[in-house]
């Protein structure tokens, strides 16, 4: 049995190439996935419907309890995995200790330490050093992450593989559904503000209202990062005077919109980022114009979208810095600049094509880490 632990939605989406590669390499291998958040659980329920793991004898998923000694001990009591692979920054002390007591090899996969996590761990370096060195293998997703693990006192060699998320590919049904949404909107240009944080939607929709005075044949999709905010965001957008609707309600209506076609659509579904991207032309990464750390832009790259983000992509600093260097994305400081610069690019077909190709090539050149991780997990 191989146990894979991925807490949140982003980590679960990133680990799916590894799950598929493990199954491809050894179809008899039992894969046990644990998650923590509801959004991660819901996403995987939809993912399992694609048919990759229809045989329940080969795949099992459960929610891992919080890292209390008694809870972890009880949870792990009857599990006998040969390996546990922890995703990114999931360094759970009691889970690691329990795994070592059960003679389970512990591997940190796609290891990442954001500047904030690094500072926090440094404050408790003495404690963290001890836990960190109970991990058998650490594989970082960048040289900078590798250096941070070493600075925190990891005594073994830290390997570096490309980010597992470079291996993520859009699901066919998301592409199909994105195309259907695009056709239903019947607009020339679709703008997408992806994974927005509180306060961003009001400013973006206010600017959009001004834009609609001159640009009629466009629609803006706003996808809030947190599901509990979907309907609050809808109300905030409506207050600005924009005609707005949720994606779910919009598609539920039988007739094609004419005069009442919404100028803003709120993405109110979980795990459908690829679908919203498939429906759009130009993307702003939410939480990057304000100091929230941004969001992973790789799904936009693989779909050859025109990508914008702000100066605060520190949760994805290596990817965003390299993407800018390779001219696969555009850096802006304000939402207004996104609209103005975005329009200039949309008016220049040659520049559009260059940006799209650069974004796609950026991710295409860096794939393959799922194969390497499968080697470590199955053969080590």
Short mmCIF file of the C-alpha atoms (twelve columns), coordinates in Angstrom:
data_MODEL
# 
_entry.id   MODEL 
# 
loop_
_atom_site.group_PDB 
_atom_site.id 
_atom_site.type_symbol 
_atom_site.label_atom_id 
_atom_site.label_alt_id 
_atom_site.label_comp_id 
_atom_site.label_asym_id 
_atom_site.label_seq_id 
_atom_site.Cartn_x 
_atom_site.Cartn_y 
_atom_site.Cartn_z 
_atom_site.pdbx_PDB_model_num 
ATOM 1   C CA . UNK A 1   0.000   0.000  0.000   1 
ATOM 2   C CA . UNK A 2   1.103   3.535  -0.838  1 
ATOM 3   C CA . UNK A 3   -0.399  6.253  1.344   1 
ATOM 4   C CA . UNK A 4   -0.575  9.745  -0.174  1 
ATOM 5   C CA . UNK A 5   -1.560  12.710 2.005   1 
ATOM 6   C CA . UNK A 6   -2.699  15.954 0.368   1 
ATOM 7   C CA . UNK A 7   -4.600  18.407 2.555   1 
ATOM 8   C CA . UNK A 8   -6.293  21.005 0.382   1 
ATOM 9   C CA . UNK A 9   -7.843  21.376 -3.052  1 
ATOM 10  C CA . UNK A 10  -4.672  22.731 -4.670  1 
ATOM 11  C CA . UNK A 11  -2.551  19.872 -3.347  1 
ATOM 12  C CA . UNK A 12  -5.091  17.254 -4.409  1 
ATOM 13  C CA . UNK A 13  -5.230  18.696 -7.917  1 
ATOM 14  C CA . UNK A 14  -1.441  18.647 -8.032  1 
ATOM 15  C CA . UNK A 15  -1.108  15.058 -6.849  1 
ATOM 16  C CA . UNK A 16  -3.488  13.486 -9.396  1 
ATOM 17  C CA . UNK A 17  -0.713  12.969 -12.012 1 
ATOM 18  C CA . UNK A 18  1.217   10.988 -9.397  1 
ATOM 19  C CA . UNK A 19  -1.821  8.860  -8.507  1 
ATOM 20  C CA . UNK A 20  -2.342  8.071  -12.182 1 
ATOM 21  C CA . UNK A 21  1.335   7.293  -12.744 1 
ATOM 22  C CA . UNK A 22  1.460   4.944  -9.741  1 
ATOM 23  C CA . UNK A 23  -1.595  3.106  -11.059 1 
ATOM 24  C CA . UNK A 24  -0.120  2.971  -14.561 1 
ATOM 25  C CA . UNK A 25  3.188   1.582  -13.323 1 
ATOM 26  C CA . UNK A 26  1.699   -0.954 -10.895 1 
ATOM 27  C CA . UNK A 27  -2.005  -1.654 -11.343 1 
ATOM 28  C CA . UNK A 28  -1.936  -4.011 -8.337  1 
ATOM 29  C CA . UNK A 29  -0.702  -1.282 -5.990  1 
ATOM 30  C CA . UNK A 30  -3.256  -0.213 -3.396  1 
ATOM 31  C CA . UNK A 31  -3.358  3.597  -3.178  1 
ATOM 32  C CA . UNK A 32  -4.711  5.194  -0.011  1 
ATOM 33  C CA . UNK A 33  -5.355  8.949  -0.248  1 
ATOM 34  C CA . UNK A 34  -6.097  11.156 2.743   1 
ATOM 35  C CA . UNK A 35  -7.331  14.744 2.562   1 
ATOM 36  C CA . UNK A 36  -8.394  17.280 5.170   1 
ATOM 37  C CA . UNK A 37  -10.617 19.924 3.568   1 
ATOM 38  C CA . UNK A 38  -14.140 19.529 2.208   1 
ATOM 39  C CA . UNK A 39  -13.188 21.131 -1.101  1 
ATOM 40  C CA . UNK A 40  -10.430 18.548 -1.588  1 
ATOM 41  C CA . UNK A 41  -12.848 15.735 -0.770  1 
ATOM 42  C CA . UNK A 42  -15.529 17.057 -3.146  1 
ATOM 43  C CA . UNK A 43  -13.004 17.491 -5.940  1 
ATOM 44  C CA . UNK A 44  -11.775 13.911 -5.588  1 
ATOM 45  C CA . UNK A 45  -15.333 12.579 -5.607  1 
ATOM 46  C CA . UNK A 46  -15.780 14.205 -9.011  1 
ATOM 47  C CA . UNK A 47  -12.343 13.038 -10.154 1 
ATOM 48  C CA . UNK A 48  -13.140 9.412  -9.284  1 
ATOM 49  C CA . UNK A 49  -16.129 9.526  -11.623 1 
ATOM 50  C CA . UNK A 50  -13.698 9.779  -14.557 1 
ATOM 51  C CA . UNK A 51  -13.155 6.046  -14.162 1 
ATOM 52  C CA . UNK A 52  -9.434  5.864  -13.448 1 
ATOM 53  C CA . UNK A 53  -9.939  4.137  -10.089 1 
ATOM 54  C CA . UNK A 54  -13.243 2.327  -10.534 1 
ATOM 55  C CA . UNK A 55  -11.854 -0.735 -8.739  1 
ATOM 56  C CA . UNK A 56  -12.347 0.123  -5.061  1 
ATOM 57  C CA . UNK A 57  -9.869  -2.599 -4.126  1 
ATOM 58  C CA . UNK A 58  -7.109  -0.469 -5.644  1 
ATOM 59  C CA . UNK A 59  -8.046  2.956  -4.292  1 
ATOM 60  C CA . UNK A 60  -9.393  4.216  -1.006  1 
ATOM 61  C CA . UNK A 61  -9.874  7.749  0.296   1 
ATOM 62  C CA . UNK A 62  -10.530 9.041  3.803   1 
ATOM 63  C CA . UNK A 63  -10.362 12.308 5.730   1 
ATOM 64  C CA . UNK A 64  -7.345  12.458 8.016   1 
ATOM 65  C CA . UNK A 65  -8.063  13.774 11.523  1 
ATOM 66  C CA . UNK A 66  -6.122  16.683 12.977  1 
ATOM 67  C CA . UNK A 67  -2.574  15.944 14.101  1 
ATOM 68  C CA . UNK A 68  -3.339  15.038 17.722  1 
ATOM 69  C CA . UNK A 69  -1.317  12.051 19.004  1 
ATOM 70  C CA . UNK A 70  -4.337  9.992  20.085  1 
ATOM 71  C CA . UNK A 71  -6.267  10.706 16.868  1 
ATOM 72  C CA . UNK A 72  -3.369  9.846  14.563  1 
ATOM 73  C CA . UNK A 73  -2.469  6.723  16.560  1 
ATOM 74  C CA . UNK A 74  -6.038  5.433  16.299  1 
ATOM 75  C CA . UNK A 75  -6.264  6.292  12.584  1 
ATOM 76  C CA . UNK A 76  -2.984  4.550  11.732  1 
ATOM 77  C CA . UNK A 77  -3.612  1.490  13.920  1 
ATOM 78  C CA . UNK A 78  -4.598  -0.963 11.171  1 
ATOM 79  C CA . UNK A 79  -2.802  0.672  8.255   1 
ATOM 80  C CA . UNK A 80  0.325   -1.012 6.958   1 
ATOM 81  C CA . UNK A 81  1.600   1.163  4.103   1 
ATOM 82  C CA . UNK A 82  5.102   0.612  2.785   1 
ATOM 83  C CA . UNK A 83  5.417   4.324  1.965   1 
ATOM 84  C CA . UNK A 84  3.647   7.530  2.929   1 
ATOM 85  C CA . UNK A 85  4.059   10.454 0.527   1 
ATOM 86  C CA . UNK A 86  3.313   13.865 2.051   1 
ATOM 87  C CA . UNK A 87  2.489   16.657 -0.377  1 
ATOM 88  C CA . UNK A 88  4.359   19.978 -0.357  1 
ATOM 89  C CA . UNK A 89  4.370   21.400 3.184   1 
ATOM 90  C CA . UNK A 90  2.356   18.766 5.047   1 
ATOM 91  C CA . UNK A 91  4.941   18.115 7.762   1 
ATOM 92  C CA . UNK A 92  2.658   16.715 10.473  1 
ATOM 93  C CA . UNK A 93  4.789   15.730 13.509  1 
ATOM 94  C CA . UNK A 94  2.519   13.036 14.961  1 
ATOM 95  C CA . UNK A 95  1.738   11.543 11.570  1 
ATOM 96  C CA . UNK A 96  5.450   11.333 10.782  1 
ATOM 97  C CA . UNK A 97  6.292   9.828  14.186  1 
ATOM 98  C CA . UNK A 98  3.505   7.262  13.916  1 
ATOM 99  C CA . UNK A 99  4.654   6.305  10.420  1 
ATOM 100 C CA . UNK A 100 8.230   5.800  11.586  1 
ATOM 101 C CA . UNK A 101 7.052   3.654  14.520  1 
ATOM 102 C CA . UNK A 102 5.204   1.475  11.998  1 
ATOM 103 C CA . UNK A 103 8.377   1.209  9.881   1 
ATOM 104 C CA . UNK A 104 6.775   3.158  7.034   1 
ATOM 105 C CA . UNK A 105 9.095   5.101  4.747   1 
ATOM 106 C CA . UNK A 106 8.231   8.830  4.765   1 
ATOM 107 C CA . UNK A 107 8.737   10.883 1.599   1 
ATOM 108 C CA . UNK A 108 8.044   14.599 1.187   1 
ATOM 109 C CA . UNK A 109 6.800   15.041 -2.372  1 
ATOM 110 C CA . UNK A 110 6.865   18.342 -4.280  1 
ATOM 111 C CA . UNK A 111 8.397   19.937 -1.180  1 
ATOM 112 C CA . UNK A 112 7.755   23.642 -0.858  1 
ATOM 113 C CA . UNK A 113 8.470   26.300 1.752   1 
ATOM 114 C CA . UNK A 114 6.913   29.676 1.046   1 
ATOM 115 C CA . UNK A 115 8.635   32.708 2.607   1 
ATOM 116 C CA . UNK A 116 5.944   32.788 5.312   1 
ATOM 117 C CA . UNK A 117 6.231   29.074 6.133   1 
ATOM 118 C CA . UNK A 118 10.010  29.326 6.141   1 
ATOM 119 C CA . UNK A 119 9.956   32.191 8.661   1 
ATOM 120 C CA . UNK A 120 7.484   30.327 10.876  1 
ATOM 121 C CA . UNK A 121 9.546   27.128 10.873  1 
ATOM 122 C CA . UNK A 122 12.735  29.071 11.610  1 
ATOM 123 C CA . UNK A 123 11.148  30.381 14.798  1 
ATOM 124 C CA . UNK A 124 10.785  26.793 16.013  1 
ATOM 125 C CA . UNK A 125 13.901  25.488 14.300  1 
ATOM 126 C CA . UNK A 126 15.026  23.268 17.184  1 
ATOM 127 C CA . UNK A 127 11.734  21.358 17.246  1 
ATOM 128 C CA . UNK A 128 11.296  21.406 13.481  1 
ATOM 129 C CA . UNK A 129 14.854  20.154 12.879  1 
ATOM 130 C CA . UNK A 130 14.088  16.971 14.806  1 
ATOM 131 C CA . UNK A 131 10.809  16.275 12.977  1 
ATOM 132 C CA . UNK A 132 12.231  17.177 9.579   1 
ATOM 133 C CA . UNK A 133 15.041  14.654 9.933   1 
ATOM 134 C CA . UNK A 134 12.588  11.833 10.581  1 
ATOM 135 C CA . UNK A 135 11.582  12.187 6.921   1 
ATOM 136 C CA . UNK A 136 13.494  9.642  4.838   1 
ATOM 137 C CA . UNK A 137 13.446  11.498 1.520   1 
ATOM 138 C CA . UNK A 138 12.775  15.165 0.761   1 
ATOM 139 C CA . UNK A 139 12.255  16.161 -2.862  1 
ATOM 140 C CA . UNK A 140 11.847  19.919 -3.367  1 
ATOM 141 C CA . UNK A 141 10.151  21.593 -6.305  1 
ATOM 142 C CA . UNK A 142 12.878  24.238 -6.768  1 
ATOM 143 C CA . UNK A 143 16.466  25.031 -5.839  1 
ATOM 144 C CA . UNK A 144 15.251  27.795 -3.529  1 
ATOM 145 C CA . UNK A 145 12.985  25.380 -1.654  1 
ATOM 146 C CA . UNK A 146 15.881  22.922 -1.410  1 
ATOM 147 C CA . UNK A 147 18.080  25.608 0.156   1 
ATOM 148 C CA . UNK A 148 15.378  26.432 2.703   1 
ATOM 149 C CA . UNK A 149 15.040  22.798 3.801   1 
ATOM 150 C CA . UNK A 150 18.817  22.622 4.250   1 
ATOM 151 C CA . UNK A 151 18.857  25.893 6.192   1 
ATOM 152 C CA . UNK A 152 16.236  24.456 8.540   1 
ATOM 153 C CA . UNK A 153 18.619  21.604 9.279   1 
ATOM 154 C CA . UNK A 154 17.646  18.704 7.029   1 
ATOM 155 C CA . UNK A 155 20.757  16.548 7.098   1 
ATOM 156 C CA . UNK A 156 20.213  14.249 4.115   1 
ATOM 157 C CA . UNK A 157 20.456  15.159 0.441   1 
ATOM 158 C CA . UNK A 158 17.519  17.161 -0.908  1 
ATOM 159 C CA . UNK A 159 16.671  16.239 -4.494  1 
ATOM 160 C CA . UNK A 160 14.959  18.715 -6.814  1 
ATOM 161 C CA . UNK A 161 12.296  17.673 -9.336  1 
ATOM 162 C CA . UNK A 162 10.056  19.949 -11.374 1 
ATOM 163 C CA . UNK A 163 6.732   20.855 -9.776  1 
ATOM 164 C CA . UNK A 164 4.255   17.962 -9.984  1 
ATOM 165 C CA . UNK A 165 1.659   20.445 -11.174 1 
ATOM 166 C CA . UNK A 166 3.553   20.730 -14.458 1 
ATOM 167 C CA . UNK A 167 2.146   17.267 -15.210 1 
ATOM 168 C CA . UNK A 168 -1.499  18.248 -14.658 1 
ATOM 169 C CA . UNK A 169 -3.574  18.205 -17.844 1 
ATOM 170 C CA . UNK A 170 -7.138  19.466 -18.307 1 
ATOM 171 C CA . UNK A 171 -9.896  16.858 -18.168 1 
ATOM 172 C CA . UNK A 172 -11.819 16.318 -21.364 1 
ATOM 173 C CA . UNK A 173 -15.186 16.975 -19.715 1 
ATOM 174 C CA . UNK A 174 -13.923 20.321 -18.378 1 
ATOM 175 C CA . UNK A 175 -12.857 21.382 -21.868 1 
ATOM 176 C CA . UNK A 176 -16.199 20.294 -23.309 1 
ATOM 177 C CA . UNK A 177 -18.203 22.041 -20.586 1 
ATOM 178 C CA . UNK A 178 -16.055 25.164 -20.919 1 
ATOM 179 C CA . UNK A 179 -16.817 25.249 -24.628 1 
ATOM 180 C CA . UNK A 180 -20.531 24.916 -23.909 1 
ATOM 181 C CA . UNK A 181 -20.417 27.759 -21.396 1 
ATOM 182 C CA . UNK A 182 -18.539 29.926 -23.885 1 
ATOM 183 C CA . UNK A 183 -21.137 29.258 -26.578 1 
ATOM 184 C CA . UNK A 184 -23.975 29.962 -24.192 1 
ATOM 185 C CA . UNK A 185 -22.473 33.317 -23.232 1 
ATOM 186 C CA . UNK A 186 -22.300 34.207 -26.931 1 
ATOM 187 C CA . UNK A 187 -19.702 36.916 -26.344 1 
ATOM 188 C CA . UNK A 188 -16.682 37.917 -28.385 1 
ATOM 189 C CA . UNK A 189 -14.306 38.145 -25.417 1 
ATOM 190 C CA . UNK A 190 -14.438 36.443 -22.016 1 
ATOM 191 C CA . UNK A 191 -12.318 37.854 -19.183 1 
ATOM 192 C CA . UNK A 192 -11.618 35.728 -16.110 1 
ATOM 193 C CA . UNK A 193 -10.627 36.870 -12.604 1 
ATOM 194 C CA . UNK A 194 -9.556  33.594 -11.019 1 
ATOM 195 C CA . UNK A 195 -9.343  32.765 -7.308  1 
ATOM 196 C CA . UNK A 196 -10.221 36.259 -6.090  1 
ATOM 197 C CA . UNK A 197 -10.005 37.279 -2.436  1 
ATOM 198 C CA . UNK A 198 -12.281 39.476 -0.354  1 
ATOM 199 C CA . UNK A 199 -12.295 43.087 -1.546  1 
ATOM 200 C CA . UNK A 200 -11.037 42.315 -5.038  1 
ATOM 201 C CA . UNK A 201 -14.418 41.563 -6.581  1 
ATOM 202 C CA . UNK A 202 -15.942 44.928 -5.683  1 
ATOM 203 C CA . UNK A 203 -13.072 46.880 -7.213  1 
ATOM 204 C CA . UNK A 204 -12.927 44.708 -10.323 1 
ATOM 205 C CA . UNK A 205 -16.688 44.850 -10.923 1 
ATOM 206 C CA . UNK A 206 -16.762 48.638 -10.405 1 
ATOM 207 C CA . UNK A 207 -14.134 49.015 -13.123 1 
ATOM 208 C CA . UNK A 208 -16.034 46.546 -15.280 1 
ATOM 209 C CA . UNK A 209 -19.203 48.641 -14.984 1 
ATOM 210 C CA . UNK A 210 -17.271 51.629 -16.366 1 
ATOM 211 C CA . UNK A 211 -15.840 49.466 -19.129 1 
ATOM 212 C CA . UNK A 212 -19.283 48.281 -20.224 1 
ATOM 213 C CA . UNK A 213 -20.105 51.819 -21.335 1 
ATOM 214 C CA . UNK A 214 -17.838 51.283 -24.361 1 
ATOM 215 C CA . UNK A 215 -17.325 47.502 -24.587 1 
ATOM 216 C CA . UNK A 216 -20.641 45.677 -24.973 1 
ATOM 217 C CA . UNK A 217 -19.595 42.363 -26.503 1 
ATOM 218 C CA . UNK A 218 -17.681 41.080 -23.480 1 
ATOM 219 C CA . UNK A 219 -18.345 39.195 -20.275 1 
ATOM 220 C CA . UNK A 220 -16.360 38.879 -17.049 1 
ATOM 221 C CA . UNK A 221 -16.255 35.668 -15.017 1 
ATOM 222 C CA . UNK A 222 -15.243 36.064 -11.368 1 
ATOM 223 C CA . UNK A 223 -14.324 32.885 -9.486  1 
ATOM 224 C CA . UNK A 224 -13.868 33.546 -5.735  1 
ATOM 225 C CA . UNK A 225 -11.257 31.414 -4.001  1 
ATOM 226 C CA . UNK A 226 -13.484 30.444 -1.073  1 
ATOM 227 C CA . UNK A 227 -16.838 28.703 -1.745  1 
ATOM 228 C CA . UNK A 228 -18.552 30.231 1.281   1 
ATOM 229 C CA . UNK A 229 -18.228 33.668 -0.382  1 
ATOM 230 C CA . UNK A 230 -19.948 32.813 -3.699  1 
ATOM 231 C CA . UNK A 231 -23.296 34.456 -2.942  1 
ATOM 232 C CA . UNK A 232 -21.851 37.314 -0.934  1 
ATOM 233 C CA . UNK A 233 -19.754 38.181 -3.992  1 
ATOM 234 C CA . UNK A 234 -22.844 38.016 -6.206  1 
ATOM 235 C CA . UNK A 235 -24.585 40.578 -3.981  1 
ATOM 236 C CA . UNK A 236 -21.514 42.847 -3.937  1 
ATOM 237 C CA . UNK A 237 -21.307 42.766 -7.725  1 
ATOM 238 C CA . UNK A 238 -25.008 43.532 -8.138  1 
ATOM 239 C CA . UNK A 239 -24.624 46.583 -5.874  1 
ATOM 240 C CA . UNK A 240 -22.174 48.069 -8.404  1 
ATOM 241 C CA . UNK A 241 -24.997 48.092 -10.956 1 
ATOM 242 C CA . UNK A 242 -23.701 45.250 -13.110 1 
ATOM 243 C CA . UNK A 243 -26.109 42.587 -14.352 1 
ATOM 244 C CA . UNK A 244 -24.785 39.454 -12.667 1 
ATOM 245 C CA . UNK A 245 -25.650 35.805 -12.184 1 
ATOM 246 C CA . UNK A 246 -24.048 32.625 -10.901 1 
ATOM 247 C CA . UNK A 247 -22.796 30.065 -13.385 1 
ATOM 248 C CA . UNK A 248 -25.128 27.419 -11.983 1 
ATOM 249 C CA . UNK A 249 -28.235 29.598 -12.268 1 
ATOM 250 C CA . UNK A 250 -27.227 30.878 -15.692 1 
ATOM 251 C CA . UNK A 251 -26.931 27.378 -17.162 1 
ATOM 252 C CA . UNK A 252 -30.135 26.229 -15.450 1 
ATOM 253 C CA . UNK A 253 -32.220 28.659 -17.473 1 
ATOM 254 C CA . UNK A 254 -33.509 27.167 -20.700 1 
ATOM 255 C CA . UNK A 255 -33.499 30.140 -23.036 1 
ATOM 256 C CA . UNK A 256 -30.426 31.928 -24.332 1 
ATOM 257 C CA . UNK A 257 -30.005 35.350 -22.754 1 
ATOM 258 C CA . UNK A 258 -30.531 38.328 -25.021 1 
ATOM 259 C CA . UNK A 259 -30.943 41.771 -23.478 1 
ATOM 260 C CA . UNK A 260 -30.558 40.393 -19.952 1 
ATOM 261 C CA . UNK A 261 -27.327 38.539 -20.658 1 
ATOM 262 C CA . UNK A 262 -25.169 39.025 -17.538 1 
ATOM 263 C CA . UNK A 263 -22.102 41.181 -17.896 1 
ATOM 264 C CA . UNK A 264 -20.560 39.363 -14.906 1 
ATOM 265 C CA . UNK A 265 -20.837 35.664 -14.136 1 
ATOM 266 C CA . UNK A 266 -19.872 34.349 -10.682 1 
ATOM 267 C CA . UNK A 267 -18.164 30.963 -10.748 1 
ATOM 268 C CA . UNK A 268 -20.000 29.158 -7.944  1 
ATOM 269 C CA . UNK A 269 -18.697 25.609 -8.389  1 
ATOM 270 C CA . UNK A 270 -15.738 23.774 -6.852  1 
ATOM 271 C CA . UNK A 271 -12.988 22.006 -8.774  1 
ATOM 272 C CA . UNK A 272 -13.893 23.495 -12.156 1 
ATOM 273 C CA . UNK A 273 -11.027 25.913 -12.702 1 
ATOM 274 C CA . UNK A 274 -10.148 24.093 -15.921 1 
ATOM 275 C CA . UNK A 275 -13.696 24.574 -17.180 1 
ATOM 276 C CA . UNK A 276 -13.684 28.321 -16.450 1 
ATOM 277 C CA . UNK A 277 -10.312 28.629 -18.163 1 
ATOM 278 C CA . UNK A 278 -11.603 26.769 -21.212 1 
ATOM 279 C CA . UNK A 279 -14.411 29.326 -21.496 1 
ATOM 280 C CA . UNK A 280 -12.107 32.366 -21.247 1 
ATOM 281 C CA . UNK A 281 -9.581  34.347 -23.291 1 
ATOM 282 C CA . UNK A 282 -7.675  36.431 -20.773 1 
ATOM 283 C CA . UNK A 283 -6.976  35.685 -17.102 1 
ATOM 284 C CA . UNK A 284 -6.022  37.641 -13.986 1 
ATOM 285 C CA . UNK A 285 -4.655  35.565 -11.113 1 
ATOM 286 C CA . UNK A 286 -6.532  36.608 -7.971  1 
ATOM 287 C CA . UNK A 287 -4.734  37.498 -4.759  1 
ATOM 288 C CA . UNK A 288 -1.691  38.760 -6.650  1 
ATOM 289 C CA . UNK A 289 -2.505  42.465 -6.999  1 
ATOM 290 C CA . UNK A 290 -3.107  42.534 -3.247  1 
ATOM 291 C CA . UNK A 291 -0.766  40.923 -0.738  1 
ATOM 292 C CA . UNK A 292 -2.339  37.440 -0.646  1 
ATOM 293 C CA . UNK A 293 0.263   35.335 -2.444  1 
ATOM 294 C CA . UNK A 294 -1.568  34.653 -5.682  1 
ATOM 295 C CA . UNK A 295 -2.629  31.331 -7.153  1 
ATOM 296 C CA . UNK A 296 -0.986  28.685 -9.318  1 
ATOM 297 C CA . UNK A 297 -0.992  29.902 -12.958 1 
ATOM 298 C CA . UNK A 298 -0.029  26.546 -14.520 1 
ATOM 299 C CA . UNK A 299 -3.564  25.472 -15.427 1 
ATOM 300 C CA . UNK A 300 -3.872  28.683 -17.437 1 
ATOM 301 C CA . UNK A 301 -0.539  27.966 -19.132 1 
ATOM 302 C CA . UNK A 302 -1.522  24.512 -20.364 1 
ATOM 303 C CA . UNK A 303 -4.676  25.977 -21.909 1 
ATOM 304 C CA . UNK A 304 -2.664  28.684 -23.701 1 
ATOM 305 C CA . UNK A 305 -4.419  31.626 -22.050 1 
ATOM 306 C CA . UNK A 306 -3.250  35.241 -21.888 1 
ATOM 307 C CA . UNK A 307 -2.124  35.478 -18.260 1 
ATOM 308 C CA . UNK A 308 -1.797  38.499 -15.974 1 
ATOM 309 C CA . UNK A 309 -0.802  38.699 -12.326 1 
ATOM 310 C CA . UNK A 310 0.352   41.297 -9.823  1 
ATOM 311 C CA . UNK A 311 3.485   41.722 -7.721  1 
ATOM 312 C CA . UNK A 312 2.348   39.480 -4.852  1 
ATOM 313 C CA . UNK A 313 2.756   35.941 -6.199  1 
ATOM 314 C CA . UNK A 314 4.980   34.930 -3.271  1 
ATOM 315 C CA . UNK A 315 3.196   31.587 -2.755  1 
ATOM 316 C CA . UNK A 316 4.284   30.703 -6.285  1 
ATOM 317 C CA . UNK A 317 7.394   32.846 -6.561  1 
ATOM 318 C CA . UNK A 318 9.549   30.463 -8.611  1 
ATOM 319 C CA . UNK A 319 6.850   29.707 -11.166 1 
ATOM 320 C CA . UNK A 320 5.754   33.331 -11.514 1 
ATOM 321 C CA . UNK A 321 9.305   34.700 -11.767 1 
ATOM 322 C CA . UNK A 322 10.260  32.160 -14.429 1 
ATOM 323 C CA . UNK A 323 7.018   32.710 -16.320 1 
ATOM 324 C CA . UNK A 324 7.688   36.444 -16.527 1 
ATOM 325 C CA . UNK A 325 11.305  35.831 -17.622 1 
ATOM 326 C CA . UNK A 326 10.090  33.576 -20.416 1 
ATOM 327 C CA . UNK A 327 7.448   36.116 -21.468 1 
ATOM 328 C CA . UNK A 328 4.551   33.771 -20.794 1 
ATOM 329 C CA . UNK A 329 2.667   36.233 -18.565 1 
ATOM 330 C CA . UNK A 330 2.250   39.975 -18.027 1 
ATOM 331 C CA . UNK A 331 2.882   41.763 -14.730 1 
ATOM 332 C CA . UNK A 332 0.462   44.522 -13.657 1 
ATOM 333 C CA . UNK A 333 0.101   46.659 -10.543 1 
ATOM 334 C CA . UNK A 334 -3.630  47.432 -10.614 1 
ATOM 335 C CA . UNK A 335 -6.911  45.966 -11.832 1 
ATOM 336 C CA . UNK A 336 -7.322  48.970 -14.097 1 
ATOM 337 C CA . UNK A 337 -3.996  48.134 -15.716 1 
ATOM 338 C CA . UNK A 338 -5.209  44.576 -16.340 1 
ATOM 339 C CA . UNK A 339 -8.126  45.919 -18.355 1 
ATOM 340 C CA . UNK A 340 -6.122  48.548 -20.253 1 
ATOM 341 C CA . UNK A 341 -3.088  46.378 -21.034 1 
ATOM 342 C CA . UNK A 342 -5.290  43.378 -21.675 1 
ATOM 343 C CA . UNK A 343 -7.251  45.280 -24.286 1 
ATOM 344 C CA . UNK A 344 -4.059  46.388 -26.047 1 
ATOM 345 C CA . UNK A 345 -2.897  42.779 -26.238 1 
ATOM 346 C CA . UNK A 346 -6.271  41.528 -27.460 1 
ATOM 347 C CA . UNK A 347 -6.070  44.100 -30.250 1 
ATOM 348 C CA . UNK A 348 -2.664  42.722 -31.305 1 
ATOM 349 C CA . UNK A 349 -3.127  39.204 -32.683 1 
ATOM 350 C CA . UNK A 350 0.602   38.600 -33.040 1 
ATOM 351 C CA . UNK A 351 1.287   39.472 -29.395 1 
ATOM 352 C CA . UNK A 352 -1.659  37.308 -28.296 1 
ATOM 353 C CA . UNK A 353 -0.195  34.311 -30.092 1 
ATOM 354 C CA . UNK A 354 3.298   34.902 -28.678 1 
ATOM 355 C CA . UNK A 355 2.004   35.088 -25.094 1 
ATOM 356 C CA . UNK A 356 -0.131  31.976 -25.523 1 
ATOM 357 C CA . UNK A 357 2.703   29.972 -27.079 1 
ATOM 358 C CA . UNK A 358 5.209   31.094 -24.442 1 
ATOM 359 C CA . UNK A 359 2.832   30.113 -21.635 1 
ATOM 360 C CA . UNK A 360 2.228   26.683 -23.143 1 
ATOM 361 C CA . UNK A 361 5.916   26.046 -23.865 1 
ATOM 362 C CA . UNK A 362 6.796   27.088 -20.318 1 
ATOM 363 C CA . UNK A 363 4.853   24.149 -18.899 1 
ATOM 364 C CA . UNK A 364 5.520   21.703 -21.745 1 
ATOM 365 C CA . UNK A 365 9.293   21.890 -21.184 1 
ATOM 366 C CA . UNK A 366 9.070   21.115 -17.485 1 
ATOM 367 C CA . UNK A 367 6.868   18.030 -17.155 1 
ATOM 368 C CA . UNK A 368 7.843   14.498 -16.174 1 
ATOM 369 C CA . UNK A 369 8.288   14.623 -12.406 1 
ATOM 370 C CA . UNK A 370 5.402   12.186 -11.769 1 
ATOM 371 C CA . UNK A 371 7.479   9.471  -13.466 1 
ATOM 372 C CA . UNK A 372 10.448  10.209 -11.200 1 
ATOM 373 C CA . UNK A 373 8.299   10.186 -8.073  1 
ATOM 374 C CA . UNK A 374 6.779   6.853  -9.098  1 
ATOM 375 C CA . UNK A 375 10.323  5.461  -9.372  1 
ATOM 376 C CA . UNK A 376 11.154  6.568  -5.833  1 
ATOM 377 C CA . UNK A 377 7.894   5.350  -4.307  1 
ATOM 378 C CA . UNK A 378 7.631   1.977  -6.047  1 
ATOM 379 C CA . UNK A 379 11.288  1.000  -6.312  1 
ATOM 380 C CA . UNK A 380 13.023  2.490  -3.295  1 
# 
